[in-house]
Coordinates of C-alpha atoms and ligand atoms in Angstrom, one line a residue:
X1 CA 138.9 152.6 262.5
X2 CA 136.1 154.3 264.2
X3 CA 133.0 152.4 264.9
X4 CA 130.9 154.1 261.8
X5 CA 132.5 152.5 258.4
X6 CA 133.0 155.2 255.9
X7 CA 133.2 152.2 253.2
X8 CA 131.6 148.8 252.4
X9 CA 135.1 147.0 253.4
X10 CA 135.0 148.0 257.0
X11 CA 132.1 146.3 257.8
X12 CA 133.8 143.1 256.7
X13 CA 136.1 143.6 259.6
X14 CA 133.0 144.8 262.0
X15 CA 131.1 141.8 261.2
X16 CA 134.3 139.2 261.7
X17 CA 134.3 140.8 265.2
X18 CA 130.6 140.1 265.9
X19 CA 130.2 136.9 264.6
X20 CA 131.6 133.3 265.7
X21 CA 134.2 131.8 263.4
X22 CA 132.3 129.1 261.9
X23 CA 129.8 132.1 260.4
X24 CA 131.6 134.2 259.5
X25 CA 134.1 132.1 257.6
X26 CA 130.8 130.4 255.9
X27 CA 130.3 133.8 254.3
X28 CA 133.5 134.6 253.6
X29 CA 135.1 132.2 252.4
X30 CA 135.6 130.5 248.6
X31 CA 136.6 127.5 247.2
X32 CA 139.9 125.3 248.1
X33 CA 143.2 127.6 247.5
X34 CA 140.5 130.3 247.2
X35 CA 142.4 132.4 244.5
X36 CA 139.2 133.4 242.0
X37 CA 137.8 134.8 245.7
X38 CA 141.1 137.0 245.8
X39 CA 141.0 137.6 241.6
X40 CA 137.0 138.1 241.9
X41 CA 137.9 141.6 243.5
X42 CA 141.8 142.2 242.5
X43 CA 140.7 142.0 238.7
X44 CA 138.8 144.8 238.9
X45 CA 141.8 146.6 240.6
X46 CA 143.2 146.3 237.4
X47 CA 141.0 148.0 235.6
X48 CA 141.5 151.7 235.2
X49 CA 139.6 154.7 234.1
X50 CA 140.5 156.4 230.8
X51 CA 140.1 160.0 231.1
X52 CA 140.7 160.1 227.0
X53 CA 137.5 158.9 224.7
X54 CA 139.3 155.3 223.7
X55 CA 138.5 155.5 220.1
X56 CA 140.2 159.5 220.1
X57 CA 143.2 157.2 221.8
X58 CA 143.1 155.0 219.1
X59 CA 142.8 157.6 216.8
X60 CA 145.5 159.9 218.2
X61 CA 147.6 159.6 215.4
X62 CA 145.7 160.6 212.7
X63 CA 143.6 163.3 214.8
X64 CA 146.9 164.4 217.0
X65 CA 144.2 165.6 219.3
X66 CA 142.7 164.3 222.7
X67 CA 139.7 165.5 224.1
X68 CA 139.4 164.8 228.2
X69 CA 135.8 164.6 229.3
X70 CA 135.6 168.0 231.5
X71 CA 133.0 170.9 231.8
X72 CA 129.8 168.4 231.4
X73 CA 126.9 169.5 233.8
X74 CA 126.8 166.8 236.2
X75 CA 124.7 169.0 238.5
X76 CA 122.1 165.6 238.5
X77 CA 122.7 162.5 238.8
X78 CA 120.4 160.2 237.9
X79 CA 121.1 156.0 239.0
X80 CA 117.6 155.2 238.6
X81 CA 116.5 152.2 236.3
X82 CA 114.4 149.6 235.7
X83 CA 115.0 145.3 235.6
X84 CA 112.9 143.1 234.1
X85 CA 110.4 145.9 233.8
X86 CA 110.7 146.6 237.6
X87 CA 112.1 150.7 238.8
X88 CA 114.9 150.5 241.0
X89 CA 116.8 153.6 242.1
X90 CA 120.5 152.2 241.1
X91 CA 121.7 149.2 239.2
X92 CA 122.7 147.3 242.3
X93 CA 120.4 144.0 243.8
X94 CA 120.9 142.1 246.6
X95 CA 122.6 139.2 245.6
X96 CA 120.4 135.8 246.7
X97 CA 122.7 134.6 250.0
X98 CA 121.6 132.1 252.1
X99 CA 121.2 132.1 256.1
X100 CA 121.2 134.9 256.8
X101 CA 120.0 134.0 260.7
X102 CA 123.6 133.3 260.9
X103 CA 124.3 136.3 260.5
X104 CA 121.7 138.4 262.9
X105 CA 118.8 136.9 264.3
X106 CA 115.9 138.6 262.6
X107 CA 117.7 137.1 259.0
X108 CA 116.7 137.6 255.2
X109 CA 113.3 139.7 256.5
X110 CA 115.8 142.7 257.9
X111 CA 117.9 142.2 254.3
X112 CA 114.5 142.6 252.6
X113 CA 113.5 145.5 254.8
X114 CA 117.0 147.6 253.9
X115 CA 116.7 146.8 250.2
X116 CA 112.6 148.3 250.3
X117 CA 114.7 151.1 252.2
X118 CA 117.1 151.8 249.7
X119 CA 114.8 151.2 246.6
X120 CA 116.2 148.2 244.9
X121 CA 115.3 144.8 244.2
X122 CA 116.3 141.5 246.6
X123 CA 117.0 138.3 245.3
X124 CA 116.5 135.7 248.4
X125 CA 118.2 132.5 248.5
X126 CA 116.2 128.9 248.4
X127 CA 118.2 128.4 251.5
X128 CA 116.6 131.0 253.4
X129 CA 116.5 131.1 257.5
X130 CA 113.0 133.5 256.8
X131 CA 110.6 131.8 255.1
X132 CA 109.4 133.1 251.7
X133 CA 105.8 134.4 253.2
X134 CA 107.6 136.0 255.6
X135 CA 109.8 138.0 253.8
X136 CA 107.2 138.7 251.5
X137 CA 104.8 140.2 254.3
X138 CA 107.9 141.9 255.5
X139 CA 108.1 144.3 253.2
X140 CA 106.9 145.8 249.9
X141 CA 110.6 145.3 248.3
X142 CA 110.8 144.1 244.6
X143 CA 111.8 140.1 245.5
X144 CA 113.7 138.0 242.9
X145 CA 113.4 134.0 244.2
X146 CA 116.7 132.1 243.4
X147 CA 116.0 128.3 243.0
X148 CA 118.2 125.3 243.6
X149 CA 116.9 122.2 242.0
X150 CA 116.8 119.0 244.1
X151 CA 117.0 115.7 243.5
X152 CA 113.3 116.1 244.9
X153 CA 111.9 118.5 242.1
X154 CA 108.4 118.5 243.7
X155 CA 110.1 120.2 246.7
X156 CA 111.6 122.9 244.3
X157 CA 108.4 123.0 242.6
X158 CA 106.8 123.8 245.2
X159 CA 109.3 126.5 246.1
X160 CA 108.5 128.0 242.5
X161 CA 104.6 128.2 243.5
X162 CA 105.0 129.9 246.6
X163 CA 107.4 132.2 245.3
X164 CA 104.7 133.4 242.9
X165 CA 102.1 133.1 245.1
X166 CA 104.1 135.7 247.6
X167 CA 104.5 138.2 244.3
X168 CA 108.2 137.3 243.5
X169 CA 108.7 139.0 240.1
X170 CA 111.4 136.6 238.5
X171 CA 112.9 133.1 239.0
X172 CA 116.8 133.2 239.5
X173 CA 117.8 129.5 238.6
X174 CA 121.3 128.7 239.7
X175 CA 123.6 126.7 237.4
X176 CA 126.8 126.6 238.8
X177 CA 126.2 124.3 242.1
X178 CA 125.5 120.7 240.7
X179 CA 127.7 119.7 244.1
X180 CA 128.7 122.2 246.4
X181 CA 132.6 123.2 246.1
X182 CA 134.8 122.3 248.5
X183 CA 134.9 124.7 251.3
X184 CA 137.9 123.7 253.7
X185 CA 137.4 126.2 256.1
X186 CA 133.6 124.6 256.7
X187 CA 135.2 121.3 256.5
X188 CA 137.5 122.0 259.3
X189 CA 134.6 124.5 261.2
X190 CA 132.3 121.0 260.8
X191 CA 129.9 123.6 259.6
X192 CA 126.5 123.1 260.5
X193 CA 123.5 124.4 258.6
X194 CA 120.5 125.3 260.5
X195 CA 117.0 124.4 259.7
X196 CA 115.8 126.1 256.5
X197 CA 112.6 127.6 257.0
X198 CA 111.0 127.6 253.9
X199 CA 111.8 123.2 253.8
X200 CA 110.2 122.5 257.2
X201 CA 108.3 119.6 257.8
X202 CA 109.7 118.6 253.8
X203 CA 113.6 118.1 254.5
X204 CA 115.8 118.2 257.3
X205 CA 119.3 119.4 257.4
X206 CA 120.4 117.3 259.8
X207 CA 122.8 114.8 258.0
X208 CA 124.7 112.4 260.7
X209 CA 126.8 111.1 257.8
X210 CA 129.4 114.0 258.1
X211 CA 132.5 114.0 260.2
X212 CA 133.2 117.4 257.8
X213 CA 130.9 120.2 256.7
X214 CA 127.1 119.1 257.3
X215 CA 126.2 121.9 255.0
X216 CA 128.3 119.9 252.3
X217 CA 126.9 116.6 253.4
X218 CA 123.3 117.9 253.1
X219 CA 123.8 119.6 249.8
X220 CA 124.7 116.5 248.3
X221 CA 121.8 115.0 249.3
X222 CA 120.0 117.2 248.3
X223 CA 121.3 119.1 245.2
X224 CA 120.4 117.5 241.9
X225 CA 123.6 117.0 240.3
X226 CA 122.0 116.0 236.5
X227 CA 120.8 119.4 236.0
X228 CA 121.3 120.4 232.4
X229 CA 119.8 121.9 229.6
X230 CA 116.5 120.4 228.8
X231 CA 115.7 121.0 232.8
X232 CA 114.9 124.9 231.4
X233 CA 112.5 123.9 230.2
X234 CA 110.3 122.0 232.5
X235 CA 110.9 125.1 235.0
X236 CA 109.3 127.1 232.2
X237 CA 106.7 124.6 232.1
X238 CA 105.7 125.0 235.7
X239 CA 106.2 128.9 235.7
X240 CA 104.9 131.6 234.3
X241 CA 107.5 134.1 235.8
X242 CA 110.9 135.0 233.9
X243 CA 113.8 132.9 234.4
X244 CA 117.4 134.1 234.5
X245 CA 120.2 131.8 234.6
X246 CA 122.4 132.7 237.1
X247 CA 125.9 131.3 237.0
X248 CA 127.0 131.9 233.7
X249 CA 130.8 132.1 233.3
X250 CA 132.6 129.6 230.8
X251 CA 132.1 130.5 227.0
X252 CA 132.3 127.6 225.2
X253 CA 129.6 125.0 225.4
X254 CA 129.3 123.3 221.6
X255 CA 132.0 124.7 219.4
X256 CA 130.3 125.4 215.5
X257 CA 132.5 125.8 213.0
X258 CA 131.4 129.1 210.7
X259 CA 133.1 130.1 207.5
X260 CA 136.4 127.4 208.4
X261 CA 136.8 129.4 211.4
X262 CA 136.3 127.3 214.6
X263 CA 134.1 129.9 216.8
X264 CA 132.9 129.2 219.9
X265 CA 129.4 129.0 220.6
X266 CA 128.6 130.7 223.6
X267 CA 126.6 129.3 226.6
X268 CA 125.1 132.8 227.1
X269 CA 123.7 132.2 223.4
X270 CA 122.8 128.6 224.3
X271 CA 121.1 130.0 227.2
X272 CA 119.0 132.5 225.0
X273 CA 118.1 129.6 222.5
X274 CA 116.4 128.1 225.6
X275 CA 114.1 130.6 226.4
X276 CA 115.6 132.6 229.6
X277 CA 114.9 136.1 229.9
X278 CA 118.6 137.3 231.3
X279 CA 121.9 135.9 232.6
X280 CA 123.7 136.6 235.4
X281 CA 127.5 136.2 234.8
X282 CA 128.7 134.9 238.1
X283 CA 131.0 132.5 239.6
X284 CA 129.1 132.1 243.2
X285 CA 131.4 134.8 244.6
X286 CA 134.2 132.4 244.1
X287 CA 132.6 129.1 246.1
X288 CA 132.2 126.6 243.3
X289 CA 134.9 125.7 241.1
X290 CA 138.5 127.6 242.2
X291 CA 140.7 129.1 239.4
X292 CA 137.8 129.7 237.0
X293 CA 138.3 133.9 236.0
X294 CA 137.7 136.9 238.0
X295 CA 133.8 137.2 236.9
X296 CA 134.3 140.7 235.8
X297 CA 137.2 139.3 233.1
X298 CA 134.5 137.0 231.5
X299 CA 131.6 139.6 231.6
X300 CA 132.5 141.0 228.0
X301 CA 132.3 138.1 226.0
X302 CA 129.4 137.3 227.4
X303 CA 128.2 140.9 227.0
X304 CA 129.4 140.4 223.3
X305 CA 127.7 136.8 222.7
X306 CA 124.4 137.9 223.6
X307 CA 124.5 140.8 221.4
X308 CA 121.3 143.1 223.6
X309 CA 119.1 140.2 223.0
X310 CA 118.3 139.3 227.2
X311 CA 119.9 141.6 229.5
X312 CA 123.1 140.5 231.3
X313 CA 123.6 141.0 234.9
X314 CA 126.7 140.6 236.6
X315 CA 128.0 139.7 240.3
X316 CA 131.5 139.1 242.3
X317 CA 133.5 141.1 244.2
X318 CA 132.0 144.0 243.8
X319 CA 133.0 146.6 247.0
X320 CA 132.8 149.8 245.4
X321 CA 130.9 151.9 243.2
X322 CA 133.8 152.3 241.0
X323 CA 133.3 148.5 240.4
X324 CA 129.7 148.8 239.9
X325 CA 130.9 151.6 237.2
X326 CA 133.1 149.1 235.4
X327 CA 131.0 147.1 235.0
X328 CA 128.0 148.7 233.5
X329 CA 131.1 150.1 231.1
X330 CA 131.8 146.3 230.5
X331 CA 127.9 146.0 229.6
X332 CA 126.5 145.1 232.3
X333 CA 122.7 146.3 233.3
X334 CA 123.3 145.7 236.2
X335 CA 125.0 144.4 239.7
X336 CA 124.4 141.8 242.4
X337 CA 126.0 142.4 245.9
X338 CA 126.6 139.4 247.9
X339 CA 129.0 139.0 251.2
X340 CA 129.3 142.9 251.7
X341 CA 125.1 143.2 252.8
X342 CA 125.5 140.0 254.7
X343 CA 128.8 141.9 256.9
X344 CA 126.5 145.4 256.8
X345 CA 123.6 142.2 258.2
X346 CA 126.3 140.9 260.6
X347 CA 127.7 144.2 261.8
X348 CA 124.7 146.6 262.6
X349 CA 121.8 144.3 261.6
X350 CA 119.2 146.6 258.6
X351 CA 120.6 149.6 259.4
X352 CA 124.3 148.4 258.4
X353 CA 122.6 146.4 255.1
X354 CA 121.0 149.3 254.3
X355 CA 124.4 151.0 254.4
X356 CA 126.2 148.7 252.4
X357 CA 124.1 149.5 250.0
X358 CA 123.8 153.7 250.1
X359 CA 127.8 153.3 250.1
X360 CA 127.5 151.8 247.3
X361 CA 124.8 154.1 245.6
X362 CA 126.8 157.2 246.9
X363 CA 130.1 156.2 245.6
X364 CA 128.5 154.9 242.3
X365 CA 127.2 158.8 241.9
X366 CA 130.6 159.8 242.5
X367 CA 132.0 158.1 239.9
X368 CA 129.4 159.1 237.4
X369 CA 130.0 162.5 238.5
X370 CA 133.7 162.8 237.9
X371 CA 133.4 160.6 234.8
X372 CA 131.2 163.1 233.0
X373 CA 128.1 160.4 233.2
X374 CA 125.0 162.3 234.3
X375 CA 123.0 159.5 233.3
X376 CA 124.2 155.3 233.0
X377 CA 123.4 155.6 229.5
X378 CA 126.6 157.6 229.3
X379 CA 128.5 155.0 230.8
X380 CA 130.1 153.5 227.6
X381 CA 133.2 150.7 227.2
X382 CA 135.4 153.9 226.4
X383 CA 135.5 154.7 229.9
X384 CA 137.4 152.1 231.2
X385 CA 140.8 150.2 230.0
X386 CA 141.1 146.6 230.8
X387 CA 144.5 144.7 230.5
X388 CA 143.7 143.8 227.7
X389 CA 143.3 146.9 226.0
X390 CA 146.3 148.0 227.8
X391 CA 148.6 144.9 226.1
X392 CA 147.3 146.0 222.8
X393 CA 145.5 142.6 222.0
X394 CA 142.0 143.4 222.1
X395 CA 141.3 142.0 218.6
X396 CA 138.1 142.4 217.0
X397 CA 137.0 140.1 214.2
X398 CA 134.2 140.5 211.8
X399 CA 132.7 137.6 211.3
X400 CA 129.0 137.8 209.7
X401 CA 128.3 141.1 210.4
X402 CA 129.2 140.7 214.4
X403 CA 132.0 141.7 216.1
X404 CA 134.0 139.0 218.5
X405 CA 136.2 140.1 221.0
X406 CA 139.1 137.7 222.1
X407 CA 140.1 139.4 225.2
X408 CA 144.1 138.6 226.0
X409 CA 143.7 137.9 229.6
X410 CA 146.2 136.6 232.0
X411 CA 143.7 136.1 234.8
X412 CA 141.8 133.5 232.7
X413 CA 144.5 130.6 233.3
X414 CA 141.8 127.8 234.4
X415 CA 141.5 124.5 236.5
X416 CA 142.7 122.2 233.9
X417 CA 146.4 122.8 234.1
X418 CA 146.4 121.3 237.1
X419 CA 144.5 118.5 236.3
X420 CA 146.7 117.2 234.0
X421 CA 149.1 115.8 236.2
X422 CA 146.2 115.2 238.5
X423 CA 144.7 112.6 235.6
X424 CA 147.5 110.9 235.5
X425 CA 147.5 110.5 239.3
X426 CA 144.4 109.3 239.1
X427 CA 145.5 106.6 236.2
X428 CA 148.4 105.4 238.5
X429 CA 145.9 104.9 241.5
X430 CA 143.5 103.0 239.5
X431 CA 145.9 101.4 237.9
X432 CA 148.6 100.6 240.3
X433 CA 151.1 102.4 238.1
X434 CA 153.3 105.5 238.4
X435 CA 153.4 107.3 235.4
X436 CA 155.0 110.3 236.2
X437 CA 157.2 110.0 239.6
X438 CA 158.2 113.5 239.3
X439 CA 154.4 114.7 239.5
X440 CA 152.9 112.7 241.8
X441 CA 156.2 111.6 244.3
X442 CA 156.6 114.5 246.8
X443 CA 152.7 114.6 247.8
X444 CA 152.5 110.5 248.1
X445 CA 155.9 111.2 249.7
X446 CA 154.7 113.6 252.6
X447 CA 151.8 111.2 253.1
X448 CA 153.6 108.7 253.7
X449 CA 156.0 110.4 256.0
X450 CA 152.8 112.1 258.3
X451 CA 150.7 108.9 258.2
X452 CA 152.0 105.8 256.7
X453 CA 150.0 103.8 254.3
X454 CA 146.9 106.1 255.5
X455 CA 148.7 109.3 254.5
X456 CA 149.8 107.9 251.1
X457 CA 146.3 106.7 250.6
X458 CA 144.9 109.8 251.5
X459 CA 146.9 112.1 249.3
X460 CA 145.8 110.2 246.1
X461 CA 141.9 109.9 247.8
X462 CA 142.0 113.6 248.5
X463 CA 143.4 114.3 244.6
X464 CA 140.5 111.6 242.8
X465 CA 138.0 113.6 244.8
X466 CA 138.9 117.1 244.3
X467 CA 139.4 116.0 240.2
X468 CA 135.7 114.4 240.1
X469 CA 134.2 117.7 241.7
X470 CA 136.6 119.6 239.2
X471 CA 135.1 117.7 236.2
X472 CA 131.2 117.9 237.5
X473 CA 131.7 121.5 238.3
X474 CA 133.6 121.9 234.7
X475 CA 130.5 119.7 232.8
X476 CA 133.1 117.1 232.1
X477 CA 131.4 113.2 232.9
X478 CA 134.4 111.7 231.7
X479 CA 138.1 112.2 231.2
X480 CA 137.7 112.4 227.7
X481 CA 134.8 115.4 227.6
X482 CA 138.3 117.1 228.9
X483 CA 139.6 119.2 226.0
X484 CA 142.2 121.7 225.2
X485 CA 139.2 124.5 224.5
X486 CA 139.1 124.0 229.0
X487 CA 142.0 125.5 229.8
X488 CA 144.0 128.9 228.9
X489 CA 147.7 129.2 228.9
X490 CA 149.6 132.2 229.2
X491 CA 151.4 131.4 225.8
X492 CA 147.3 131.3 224.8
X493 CA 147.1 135.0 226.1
X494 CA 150.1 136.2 224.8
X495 CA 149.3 135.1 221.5
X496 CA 145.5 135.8 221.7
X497 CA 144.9 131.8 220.6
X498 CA 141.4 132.2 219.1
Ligands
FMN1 C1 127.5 133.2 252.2 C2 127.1 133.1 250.8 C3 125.9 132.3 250.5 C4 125.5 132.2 249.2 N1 124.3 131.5 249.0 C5 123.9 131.5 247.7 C6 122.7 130.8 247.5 O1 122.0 130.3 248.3 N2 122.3 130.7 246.2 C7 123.0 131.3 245.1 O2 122.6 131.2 244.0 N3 124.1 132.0 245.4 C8 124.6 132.1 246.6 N4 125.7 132.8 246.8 C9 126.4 133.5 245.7 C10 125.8 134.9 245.6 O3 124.5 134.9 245.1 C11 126.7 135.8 244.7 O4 126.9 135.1 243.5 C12 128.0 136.1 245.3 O5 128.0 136.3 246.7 C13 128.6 137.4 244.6 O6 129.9 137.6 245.1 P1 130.2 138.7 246.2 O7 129.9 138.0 247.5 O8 131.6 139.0 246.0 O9 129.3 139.9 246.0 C14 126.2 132.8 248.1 C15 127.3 133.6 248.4 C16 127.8 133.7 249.7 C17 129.0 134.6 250.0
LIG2 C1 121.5 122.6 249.4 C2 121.9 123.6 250.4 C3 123.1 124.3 249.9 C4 123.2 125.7 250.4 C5 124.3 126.4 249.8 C6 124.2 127.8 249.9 C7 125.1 128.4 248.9 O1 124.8 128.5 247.8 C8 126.4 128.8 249.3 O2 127.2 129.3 248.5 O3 126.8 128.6 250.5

């Protein structure tokens, strides 16, 4: 590879050269076995282009006739578009990320400066290493402020007023982080955090309690783990700015039964009830709860739930502008980027963020081009096939006058089947009683064998806690909030269980 990337990937391997190993694993790295942060971009690997109109392939029987989409004047291009009101010159933001001093010295005011550069809005994290008026002076960049609610709310209140003070146009409220997930690589890095900027002379990150990650030691100081619903709206009490949930992944919250058919009620449409003005779809580029879908194989339903009502944005593992493509075709409006700016940041400082993002621009254009798109509103669903489609199980039901889709996806098998056995580990530790030897003797077995007693112990510790971030990250208080509706089989998939 020569020095000058030719695609957003590269710099991922530029910026693990220039930065130390604790850094550059803290950006990126997911959760525990980390396999949504492998399915976050390998889903969308598996989604093709169809070069036939889908409804003519549908059709193809009865019409005998396909029609490939050739000889449209794609002479111009045109990305441009507007969010929340505000022109941007493609459907791609900056995803919020925090630290960025970690990754080059000068931090989020250098990100801000190549997203002013390329014409498109910057969402900064509340864990900044830049403070917020100093981004804000930076720059004249469209700024989205993402918020993290503390256990101190008058600290993230404050947050909020500055933020609007320094001419942030929208509020990004993240939902997914009631606890930090479990990061092992920080945990075995000890990852420190540095200072944040924006809390000094509030809260200090130093945490001594840690013999771990001190980033996860502070966050659960600090994170405000009873976050729910009816917190909307006292942020919409202290805000006048529009508020867009950002973390919005799992579909069922309350399930409503319609016409005897048990549907499930959305938490994009409970979102919408509450007031917010858009939704991100995003599992936290795959750093919060492990084995929860590829974010791009749960955009559609939410796409579908919230029916045009409040836009839906969409982020993870997005690394080309064929990805960005599928999915606006998936109904997105549009894109977040995260870790790819912060290796562009880490690898060549503004000039490489502002790369990142013209790659991603440039290859987006491409696409458009050799899709017959002059404009996104040609992008449609027809463009793209989805495994689904392809296993023939996309069913659509009408239901009062809307139409579901179930999608039959493999990539959707969730967290809970492995907390099954892991509850009744949990039972035989409180309880003193093995339940299941089979499920629970080989890793009580190996702890035993490495550490005595200690190991044993350890093993079933190490389970308990890696089940009760499972259930807080999964909104389950108690073993018996666990339900069937949390999990998907692949006898579920095959069979398109409603
Ligand atoms: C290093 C890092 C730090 C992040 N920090 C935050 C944060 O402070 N607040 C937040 O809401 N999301 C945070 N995220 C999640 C991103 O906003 C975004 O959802 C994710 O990075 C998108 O996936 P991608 O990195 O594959 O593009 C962070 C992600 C990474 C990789
Ligand atoms: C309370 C501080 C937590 C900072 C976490 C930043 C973040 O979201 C990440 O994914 O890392």
């Amino acid at each position: 590879m020569g020095d000058e990337p030719v695609n957003v990937k590269e710099y991922q391997i530029l910026a693990r050269q220039a930065l130390p190993k604790m850094y550059y694993d803290y950006f990126a790295g997911g959760s525990e076995d980390q396999h949504t942060l492998r399915e976050n971009v390998a889903a969308f690997q598996r989604i093709t282009f169809t070069l036939l109109s889908y409804e003519y392939a549908i059709l193809q029987h009865a019409i005998n006739s396909l029609r490939p989409r050739i000889l449209v004047d794609v002479s111009k291009i045109d990305m441009s578009t507007t969010i929340l009101g505000y022109k941007t010159s493609a459907p791609i933001m900056i995803a919020p990320t925090a630290m960025h001093k970690l990754a080059h010295p000068e931090g989020e005011v250098l990100t801000a400066k190549a997203a002013a550069a390329c014409d498109v809005i910057m969402g900064l994290s509340f864990s900044s290493t830049c403070t917020i008026e100093e981004v804000a002076s930076s720059c004249d960049a469209v700024r989205f402020f993402q918020l993290y609610v503390y256990k101190r709310r008058e600290i993230s209140a404050l947050m909020v007023k500055r933020a609007e003070a320094n001419r942030f146009k929208a509020i990004l409220l993240t939902v997914d982080t009631p606890k930090l997930g479990r990061r092992e690589a920080d945990k075995k890095n000890k990852m420190i955090a540095p200072q944040l900027k924006n809390f000094e002379g509030l809260v200090s990150t130093k945490v001594d309690d840690s013999d771990g990650s001190n980033l996860e030691a502070f966050a659960a100081r600090s994170l405000d783990p009873s976050l729910s619903w009816k917190d909307i709206a006292w942020l919409k009490s202290i805000t006048k700015l529009p508020v867009l949930i950002k973390g919005v992944l799992t579909r069922e919250d309350d399930v409503i039964y319609i016409l005897n058919l048990s549907l499930c009620f959305l938490v994009a449409v409970k979102a919408m009830e509450v007031g917010v003005e858009g939704i991100i779809v995003s599992n936290h580029g795959a750093r919060q709860l492990d084995y929860v879908p590829a974010t791009i194989n749960a955009l559609e339903e939410v796409v579908l739930a919230v029916q045009g009502r409040v836009p839906v944005h969409f982020d993870g593992g997005i690394r080309r502008g064929t990805d960005v493509f599928k999915a606006l075709a998936l109904g997105a409006q549009a894109v977040l980027v995260g870790r790819p700016v912060v290796f562009g940041l880490a690898a060549k400082g503004e000039y490489g963020a502002r790369r990142v993002i013209e790659m991603l621009k440039d290859e987006l254009e491409l696409t458009m081009a050799l899709s017959g798109c002059p404009t996104l509103n040609d992008i449609t669903r027809n463009h793209v096939r989805t495994q689904s489609d392809n296993r023939h199980c996309r069913i659509n039901y009408l239901v009062a006058g809307s139409i579901f889709n179930f999608n039959d996806d493999n990539d959707n098998l969730m967290i809970f089947m492995c907390t099954y056995p892991f509850v009744r580990i949990v039972d035989a530790a409180q309880k003193c009683i093995v339940l299941d030897l089979n499920t629970v003797g080989r890793p009580v077995v190996f702890g035993l064998a490495a550490k005595g007693e200690y190991g044993a112990r350890r093993v079933i510790e190490m389970l308990k806690d890696e089940l009760e971030l499972t259930m807080a990250l999964s909104g389950c208080p108690t073993l018996n909030d666990i339900t069937r509706n949390h999990v998907r089989t692949q006898s579920d998939n095959r069979h398109c269980r409603m």
